[in-house]
Short mmCIF file of N, CA and C in Angstrom, two decimals:
data_model
loop_
_atom_site.label_atom_id
_atom_site.label_comp_id
_atom_site.label_asym_id
_atom_site.label_seq_id
_atom_site.Cartn_x
_atom_site.Cartn_y
_atom_site.Cartn_z
N UNK A 13 0.81 -1.20 0.00
CA UNK A 13 0.00 0.00 0.00
C UNK A 13 0.85 1.26 0.00
N UNK A 14 2.16 1.04 0.13
CA UNK A 14 3.04 2.19 0.15
C UNK A 14 2.90 2.97 -1.15
N UNK A 15 2.78 4.28 -1.02
CA UNK A 15 2.61 5.11 -2.20
C UNK A 15 1.16 5.28 -2.61
N UNK A 16 0.28 4.45 -2.12
CA UNK A 16 -1.14 4.56 -2.43
C UNK A 16 -1.89 5.10 -1.23
N UNK A 17 -1.56 4.60 -0.06
CA UNK A 17 -2.26 5.02 1.15
C UNK A 17 -1.53 6.20 1.78
N UNK A 18 -2.23 7.30 1.83
CA UNK A 18 -1.75 8.48 2.54
C UNK A 18 -2.56 8.52 3.83
N UNK A 19 -1.88 8.30 4.93
CA UNK A 19 -2.53 8.13 6.22
C UNK A 19 -3.58 9.21 6.49
N UNK A 20 -4.81 8.76 6.69
CA UNK A 20 -5.91 9.65 7.01
C UNK A 20 -6.52 10.38 5.83
N UNK A 21 -5.88 10.30 4.66
CA UNK A 21 -6.42 10.97 3.47
C UNK A 21 -6.99 9.98 2.46
N UNK A 22 -6.28 8.88 2.25
CA UNK A 22 -6.76 7.86 1.30
C UNK A 22 -6.91 6.50 1.96
N UNK A 23 -6.68 6.45 3.26
CA UNK A 23 -6.82 5.19 3.99
C UNK A 23 -5.99 5.20 5.25
N UNK A 24 -5.84 4.02 5.83
CA UNK A 24 -5.06 3.86 7.05
C UNK A 24 -4.17 2.64 6.88
N UNK A 25 -2.93 2.74 7.33
CA UNK A 25 -2.03 1.60 7.31
C UNK A 25 -1.88 1.07 8.73
N UNK A 26 -1.62 -0.23 8.82
CA UNK A 26 -1.39 -0.82 10.14
C UNK A 26 -0.16 -1.72 10.05
N UNK A 27 0.44 -1.96 11.20
CA UNK A 27 1.62 -2.81 11.26
C UNK A 27 1.21 -4.26 11.03
N UNK A 28 1.86 -4.92 10.09
CA UNK A 28 1.57 -6.31 9.79
C UNK A 28 1.72 -7.18 11.03
N UNK A 29 0.75 -8.05 11.26
CA UNK A 29 0.79 -8.96 12.39
C UNK A 29 0.35 -8.33 13.71
N UNK A 30 -0.03 -7.06 13.68
CA UNK A 30 -0.43 -6.36 14.91
C UNK A 30 -1.94 -6.16 14.91
N UNK A 31 -2.65 -7.11 15.52
CA UNK A 31 -4.11 -7.08 15.53
C UNK A 31 -4.64 -5.86 16.27
N UNK A 32 -3.94 -5.42 17.30
CA UNK A 32 -4.39 -4.24 18.05
C UNK A 32 -4.32 -2.99 17.18
N UNK A 33 -3.23 -2.85 16.43
CA UNK A 33 -3.10 -1.71 15.53
C UNK A 33 -4.17 -1.75 14.45
N UNK A 34 -4.43 -2.94 13.90
CA UNK A 34 -5.48 -3.09 12.90
C UNK A 34 -6.83 -2.68 13.47
N UNK A 35 -7.13 -3.13 14.69
CA UNK A 35 -8.41 -2.78 15.33
C UNK A 35 -8.52 -1.27 15.52
N UNK A 36 -7.43 -0.62 15.94
CA UNK A 36 -7.44 0.84 16.12
C UNK A 36 -7.74 1.54 14.80
N UNK A 37 -7.11 1.07 13.74
CA UNK A 37 -7.31 1.71 12.44
C UNK A 37 -8.73 1.48 11.92
N UNK A 38 -9.26 0.30 12.13
CA UNK A 38 -10.65 0.03 11.71
C UNK A 38 -11.63 0.91 12.47
N UNK A 39 -11.40 1.07 13.77
CA UNK A 39 -12.26 1.96 14.55
C UNK A 39 -12.15 3.40 14.07
N UNK A 40 -10.93 3.82 13.77
CA UNK A 40 -10.74 5.18 13.26
C UNK A 40 -11.50 5.37 11.95
N UNK A 41 -11.46 4.37 11.09
CA UNK A 41 -12.19 4.44 9.83
C UNK A 41 -13.70 4.49 10.06
N UNK A 42 -14.20 3.63 10.93
CA UNK A 42 -15.63 3.60 11.21
C UNK A 42 -16.12 4.90 11.84
N UNK A 43 -15.26 5.53 12.62
CA UNK A 43 -15.64 6.78 13.31
C UNK A 43 -15.45 8.01 12.43
N UNK A 44 -14.80 7.84 11.30
CA UNK A 44 -14.51 8.97 10.43
C UNK A 44 -15.75 9.31 9.61
N UNK A 45 -16.36 10.47 9.87
CA UNK A 45 -17.57 10.83 9.13
C UNK A 45 -17.30 11.08 7.64
N UNK A 46 -16.03 11.25 7.29
CA UNK A 46 -15.67 11.51 5.90
C UNK A 46 -15.08 10.28 5.24
N UNK A 47 -15.40 9.08 5.75
CA UNK A 47 -14.79 7.86 5.22
C UNK A 47 -15.16 7.61 3.76
N UNK A 48 -16.34 8.00 3.35
CA UNK A 48 -16.73 7.80 1.96
C UNK A 48 -15.86 8.68 1.04
N UNK A 49 -15.62 9.90 1.45
CA UNK A 49 -14.75 10.80 0.67
C UNK A 49 -13.32 10.26 0.66
N UNK A 50 -12.88 9.70 1.77
CA UNK A 50 -11.56 9.10 1.87
C UNK A 50 -11.42 7.98 0.83
N UNK A 51 -12.41 7.12 0.77
CA UNK A 51 -12.40 6.03 -0.21
C UNK A 51 -12.42 6.54 -1.64
N UNK A 52 -13.18 7.59 -1.88
CA UNK A 52 -13.26 8.16 -3.22
C UNK A 52 -11.91 8.75 -3.63
N UNK A 53 -11.24 9.45 -2.69
CA UNK A 53 -9.92 10.01 -3.01
C UNK A 53 -8.94 8.90 -3.35
N UNK A 54 -8.99 7.81 -2.59
CA UNK A 54 -8.10 6.69 -2.85
C UNK A 54 -8.36 6.10 -4.24
N UNK A 55 -9.62 5.90 -4.55
CA UNK A 55 -9.97 5.35 -5.86
C UNK A 55 -9.47 6.24 -6.99
N UNK A 56 -9.69 7.54 -6.86
CA UNK A 56 -9.25 8.47 -7.90
C UNK A 56 -7.73 8.44 -8.06
N UNK A 57 -7.01 8.39 -6.94
CA UNK A 57 -5.56 8.35 -7.01
C UNK A 57 -5.08 7.07 -7.70
N UNK A 58 -5.67 5.95 -7.36
CA UNK A 58 -5.28 4.67 -7.98
C UNK A 58 -5.59 4.69 -9.47
N UNK A 59 -6.76 5.21 -9.84
CA UNK A 59 -7.12 5.27 -11.25
C UNK A 59 -6.15 6.15 -12.03
N UNK A 60 -5.69 7.24 -11.42
CA UNK A 60 -4.75 8.13 -12.10
C UNK A 60 -3.36 7.51 -12.20
N UNK A 61 -2.92 6.89 -11.13
CA UNK A 61 -1.56 6.33 -11.10
C UNK A 61 -1.43 5.04 -11.89
N UNK A 62 -2.49 4.29 -11.96
CA UNK A 62 -2.42 2.96 -12.56
C UNK A 62 -3.38 2.81 -13.72
N UNK A 63 -3.37 3.80 -14.62
CA UNK A 63 -4.22 3.72 -15.80
C UNK A 63 -3.84 2.48 -16.60
N UNK A 64 -4.83 1.78 -17.10
CA UNK A 64 -4.62 0.52 -17.81
C UNK A 64 -3.67 0.68 -19.00
N UNK A 65 -3.92 1.67 -19.82
CA UNK A 65 -3.11 1.86 -21.01
C UNK A 65 -1.65 2.13 -20.65
N UNK A 66 -1.45 2.95 -19.64
CA UNK A 66 -0.08 3.28 -19.21
C UNK A 66 0.61 2.04 -18.64
N UNK A 67 -0.12 1.24 -17.88
CA UNK A 67 0.46 0.02 -17.32
C UNK A 67 0.88 -0.94 -18.43
N UNK A 68 0.03 -1.09 -19.45
CA UNK A 68 0.36 -1.98 -20.57
C UNK A 68 1.61 -1.48 -21.29
N UNK A 69 1.70 -0.19 -21.52
CA UNK A 69 2.86 0.40 -22.18
C UNK A 69 4.13 0.13 -21.38
N UNK A 70 4.05 0.32 -20.07
CA UNK A 70 5.22 0.09 -19.21
C UNK A 70 5.62 -1.38 -19.18
N UNK A 71 4.65 -2.27 -19.14
CA UNK A 71 4.95 -3.71 -19.13
C UNK A 71 5.56 -4.13 -20.46
N UNK A 72 5.01 -3.63 -21.57
CA UNK A 72 5.58 -3.95 -22.88
C UNK A 72 7.02 -3.47 -22.98
N UNK A 73 7.30 -2.28 -22.48
CA UNK A 73 8.66 -1.75 -22.52
C UNK A 73 9.60 -2.61 -21.67
N UNK A 74 9.13 -3.02 -20.52
CA UNK A 74 9.94 -3.88 -19.65
C UNK A 74 10.22 -5.21 -20.33
N UNK A 75 9.21 -5.82 -20.92
CA UNK A 75 9.41 -7.09 -21.64
C UNK A 75 10.40 -6.91 -22.78
N UNK A 76 10.29 -5.79 -23.49
CA UNK A 76 11.22 -5.52 -24.57
C UNK A 76 12.65 -5.41 -24.07
N UNK A 77 12.84 -4.72 -22.95
CA UNK A 77 14.18 -4.60 -22.36
C UNK A 77 14.70 -5.96 -21.92
N UNK A 78 13.86 -6.75 -21.29
CA UNK A 78 14.28 -8.06 -20.82
C UNK A 78 14.62 -8.99 -21.98
N UNK A 79 13.81 -8.94 -23.01
CA UNK A 79 14.08 -9.79 -24.19
C UNK A 79 15.38 -9.37 -24.86
N UNK A 80 15.62 -8.08 -24.93
CA UNK A 80 16.85 -7.59 -25.54
C UNK A 80 18.08 -7.95 -24.73
N UNK A 81 17.96 -7.89 -23.42
CA UNK A 81 19.12 -8.17 -22.58
C UNK A 81 19.43 -9.67 -22.53
N UNK A 82 18.42 -10.52 -22.72
CA UNK A 82 18.67 -11.96 -22.68
C UNK A 82 19.32 -12.43 -23.98
N UNK A 83 19.20 -11.63 -25.05
CA UNK A 83 19.79 -12.01 -26.33
C UNK A 83 21.24 -11.55 -26.43
N UNK A 84 21.61 -10.61 -25.58
CA UNK A 84 22.97 -10.05 -25.65
C UNK A 84 23.99 -10.95 -24.98
#
């Protein structure tokens, strides 16, 4: 979630394996009257950063580089 979740703006992060931290973050989300807007901001950011066409172009370029380097 690094780079996608901006604490309190697009979501909440918790420490892996820490159930207490997860519970705190879930409660914070449930108590946040603007949680719907938070989710919308996250969705918009993901859609902008990970546009399908751009992802395909980047993957094709990577495959091209890998194919070229394996032939050298």
